[in-house]
CSV table of C-alpha atoms in Angstrom, one decimal:
chain,number,residue,atom,x,y,z
A,1,MET,CA,31.1,-33.9,-21.9
A,2,GLU,CA,30.1,-35.0,-18.4
A,3,ASN,CA,31.6,-34.2,-15.3
A,4,ILE,CA,32.7,-37.5,-13.7
A,5,GLU,CA,33.1,-37.7,-9.9
A,6,GLU,CA,36.9,-38.1,-8.4
A,7,ILE,CA,36.7,-40.6,-5.5
A,8,GLU,CA,39.7,-39.9,-3.2
A,9,LEU,CA,39.8,-43.9,-1.7
A,10,VAL,CA,42.2,-42.7,1.3
A,11,LYS,CA,39.3,-40.9,2.5
A,12,LEU,CA,37.8,-44.1,4.1
A,13,GLY,CA,40.5,-43.5,6.6
A,14,LYS,CA,38.3,-40.8,8.0
A,15,GLY,CA,35.9,-43.3,9.2
A,16,LEU,CA,32.2,-43.8,9.3
A,17,PRO,CA,29.3,-44.6,12.0
A,18,ALA,CA,30.5,-48.2,11.6
A,19,ILE,CA,33.9,-48.0,10.5
A,20,THR,CA,37.1,-46.8,12.6
A,21,LEU,CA,39.3,-44.8,11.1
A,22,SER,CA,41.9,-47.4,11.5
A,23,PHE,CA,39.7,-50.2,9.6
A,24,GLY,CA,38.5,-47.6,6.6
A,25,ALA,CA,42.3,-46.9,6.3
A,26,THR,CA,43.0,-50.9,6.2
A,27,LEU,CA,40.1,-51.0,3.5
A,28,ALA,CA,41.7,-48.0,1.2
A,29,GLU,CA,44.9,-49.8,1.3
A,30,ALA,CA,43.1,-53.0,0.3
A,31,CYS,CA,41.5,-50.8,-2.6
A,32,ALA,CA,44.9,-49.7,-3.8
A,33,ILE,CA,46.6,-53.0,-4.0
A,34,CYS,CA,43.6,-54.5,-6.2
A,35,LEU,CA,43.6,-51.8,-8.7
A,36,GLU,CA,47.5,-51.5,-8.7
A,37,GLU,CA,47.9,-55.3,-8.9
A,38,ARG,CA,45.1,-55.3,-12.3
A,39,GLY,CA,47.6,-52.6,-13.8
A,40,HIS,CA,45.4,-49.4,-13.1
A,41,SER,CA,46.6,-45.7,-13.1
A,42,GLN,CA,45.4,-42.9,-10.6
A,43,GLY,CA,42.0,-41.4,-12.0
A,44,VAL,CA,40.7,-45.0,-13.3
A,45,GLU,CA,36.8,-44.8,-14.1
A,46,ILE,CA,34.7,-47.6,-12.4
A,47,SER,CA,31.2,-48.0,-13.8
A,48,ILE,CA,28.6,-48.9,-11.5
A,49,TYR,CA,25.7,-51.0,-13.4
A,50,GLY,CA,22.4,-52.6,-12.0
A,51,ASP,CA,19.9,-50.8,-10.6
A,52,PHE,CA,22.2,-47.7,-10.2
A,53,LYS,CA,24.4,-46.1,-13.3
A,54,ALA,CA,27.3,-43.8,-12.6
A,55,THR,CA,30.8,-43.6,-13.3
A,56,PHE,CA,33.6,-42.2,-11.1
A,57,LYS,CA,37.4,-41.4,-11.2
A,58,LEU,CA,39.1,-43.6,-8.2
A,59,TYR,CA,42.4,-42.2,-6.6
A,60,TRP,CA,44.2,-44.0,-4.2
A,61,GLN,CA,47.6,-43.9,-1.8
A,62,THR,CA,50.9,-45.0,-3.0
A,63,ILE,CA,51.9,-48.7,-2.7
A,64,THR,CA,54.7,-49.8,-0.6
A,65,ASP,CA,56.7,-53.0,-0.6
A,66,GLN,CA,55.8,-53.2,3.2
A,67,MET,CA,51.7,-52.8,2.2
A,68,LEU,CA,52.1,-55.9,-0.5
A,69,ARG,CA,53.7,-57.9,2.1
A,70,CYS,CA,51.1,-57.2,4.1
A,71,TRP,CA,48.3,-57.8,1.6
A,72,ASN,CA,49.5,-61.2,0.2
A,73,ASP,CA,46.5,-63.1,0.5
A,74,ARG,CA,44.6,-62.4,-2.7
A,75,GLU,CA,41.4,-63.4,-1.5
A,76,TYR,CA,41.2,-61.4,1.7
A,77,THR,CA,42.7,-58.4,-0.3
A,78,THR,CA,39.8,-58.7,-2.6
A,79,GLU,CA,37.0,-59.0,0.0
A,80,GLN,CA,38.2,-56.2,1.9
A,81,ALA,CA,38.8,-53.7,-1.0
A,82,ALA,CA,35.1,-54.8,-2.3
A,83,TYR,CA,33.6,-53.4,0.8
A,84,GLY,CA,35.2,-50.4,0.7
A,85,ILE,CA,34.2,-49.4,-3.1
A,86,ALA,CA,30.9,-50.6,-2.0
A,87,PHE,CA,30.6,-48.4,1.0
A,88,ILE,CA,31.9,-45.1,-0.9
A,89,LEU,CA,28.8,-46.3,-3.8
A,90,VAL,CA,26.2,-46.3,-1.2
A,91,ARG,CA,27.4,-43.3,0.0
A,92,ASN,CA,27.4,-41.4,-3.0
A,93,LEU,CA,24.4,-43.5,-4.7
A,94,THR,CA,21.7,-43.5,-1.9
A,95,ASP,CA,21.0,-41.6,1.3
A,96,PHE,CA,22.4,-44.5,3.4
A,97,THR,CA,25.7,-44.9,4.9
A,98,VAL,CA,27.1,-48.0,7.2
A,99,ILE,CA,26.1,-48.1,10.3
A,100,GLU,CA,26.6,-51.5,11.8
A,101,ARG,CA,28.5,-54.6,11.0
A,102,SER,CA,25.9,-57.7,10.7
A,103,ARG,CA,26.4,-60.7,12.3
A,104,LYS,CA,27.5,-64.1,10.9
A,105,GLY,CA,24.7,-66.4,9.3
A,106,THR,CA,22.3,-63.6,8.7
A,107,GLY,CA,23.4,-63.6,5.1
A,108,PHE,CA,24.3,-60.1,4.8
A,109,ASP,CA,27.6,-57.8,5.8
A,110,TYR,CA,26.4,-54.9,6.8
A,111,TRP,CA,23.5,-52.9,8.0
A,112,LEU,CA,22.5,-49.5,6.3
A,113,GLY,CA,21.1,-46.2,7.6
A,114,VAL,CA,20.8,-42.4,7.5
A,115,GLU,CA,23.6,-41.1,9.1
A,116,GLY,CA,23.0,-38.7,12.1
A,117,GLU,CA,19.5,-40.2,12.0
A,118,ALA,CA,17.7,-41.3,15.7
A,119,ASN,CA,15.4,-43.5,15.0
A,120,GLU,CA,13.0,-44.5,18.0
A,121,LEU,CA,12.2,-48.0,16.7
A,122,PRO,CA,15.7,-49.9,16.3
A,123,PHE,CA,16.9,-50.2,12.7
A,124,GLN,CA,13.6,-48.6,12.0
A,125,ASN,CA,14.4,-47.3,8.0
A,126,LYS,CA,16.9,-49.6,7.4
A,127,VAL,CA,18.7,-51.5,5.0
A,128,ARG,CA,20.8,-54.5,4.7
A,129,LEU,CA,23.9,-55.0,2.7
A,130,GLU,CA,25.9,-57.7,1.2
A,131,VAL,CA,29.0,-57.2,-0.5
A,132,SER,CA,31.4,-59.6,-2.8
A,133,GLY,CA,34.7,-58.9,-4.6
A,134,ILE,CA,36.1,-60.4,-8.0
A,135,ARG,CA,39.7,-59.7,-9.2
A,136,GLU,CA,39.2,-60.6,-12.5
A,137,GLY,CA,35.6,-61.8,-13.9
A,138,ASP,CA,33.9,-61.7,-17.4
A,139,ASP,CA,30.3,-60.4,-17.1
A,140,ARG,CA,28.5,-64.1,-17.0
A,141,ARG,CA,30.8,-64.5,-14.0
A,142,VAL,CA,29.9,-61.1,-12.4
A,143,LYS,CA,26.1,-61.5,-13.0
A,144,SER,CA,26.7,-65.0,-11.5
A,145,ARG,CA,27.9,-63.6,-8.3
A,146,VAL,CA,25.1,-61.2,-8.1
A,147,LYS,CA,22.4,-63.8,-8.4
A,148,GLN,CA,24.3,-66.0,-5.6
A,149,LYS,CA,24.3,-63.2,-3.5
A,150,VAL,CA,21.0,-62.5,-4.2
A,151,GLU,CA,20.1,-65.9,-3.2
A,152,GLN,CA,22.0,-65.5,-0.1
A,153,THR,CA,20.3,-62.6,1.6
A,154,LYS,CA,16.9,-64.5,1.7
A,155,ALA,CA,18.3,-65.8,4.7
A,156,SER,CA,17.1,-62.4,6.4
A,157,ASP,CA,14.6,-61.5,3.9
A,158,GLY,CA,11.5,-59.7,5.7
A,159,THR,CA,10.8,-56.4,6.4
A,160,PHE,CA,14.3,-54.9,5.1
A,161,PRO,CA,15.5,-54.3,2.1
A,162,ALA,CA,18.1,-55.0,0.8
A,163,TYR,CA,21.1,-53.7,-1.5
A,164,ILE,CA,23.7,-56.4,-3.4
A,165,VAL,CA,27.4,-55.1,-4.3
A,166,VAL,CA,29.5,-56.7,-6.7
A,167,VAL,CA,32.8,-55.3,-7.2
A,168,GLU,CA,35.4,-56.5,-10.3
A,169,PHE,CA,38.3,-54.5,-10.0
A,170,SER,CA,40.0,-55.9,-13.8
A,171,LYS,CA,37.5,-53.3,-15.4
A,172,PRO,CA,37.0,-52.0,-12.9
A,173,LEU,CA,32.9,-52.2,-12.3
A,174,SER,CA,30.3,-52.8,-10.1
A,175,PHE,CA,27.0,-54.1,-10.0
A,176,MET,CA,24.3,-53.0,-7.1
A,177,VAL,CA,21.1,-53.9,-7.0
A,178,ARG,CA,18.4,-53.5,-4.7
A,179,LYS,CA,16.3,-56.2,-3.3
């Protein structure tokens, strides 16, 4: 039997190079809301497909009534939760981490880089990250979203590769592709 790595989503609250402690904690809350709303229990397995293959067990903080009232916008909550899952997957499956938020209109959400690596040239050895979340959808919808996001990143194609991460919360699963 294979040993499946455990991920504590609350650790997002420790921050990342481009994610403050408070924003990381916010993403962890969104993840907890999406997973519990879909009826998942602590330790639910998330399967990763696409150019990466993996399975992780997810753990999150206890949901409160205040959190439910705060995260009442399902679309926004799903988007934020997808960011949280994507950031963890990137850190666990690649040598990269989130180093800077992208600006609107670029066709992607964040810049990835190697943590602690000081490059003399800005954005040398960097990767674009585009993320999308689906609260509940079948394989066809997930694959369609991946295709849509690959197309969206064409606006910034050129020197830098891109990772596209689509997170689906009802199974849960994620497609993670490199472009």
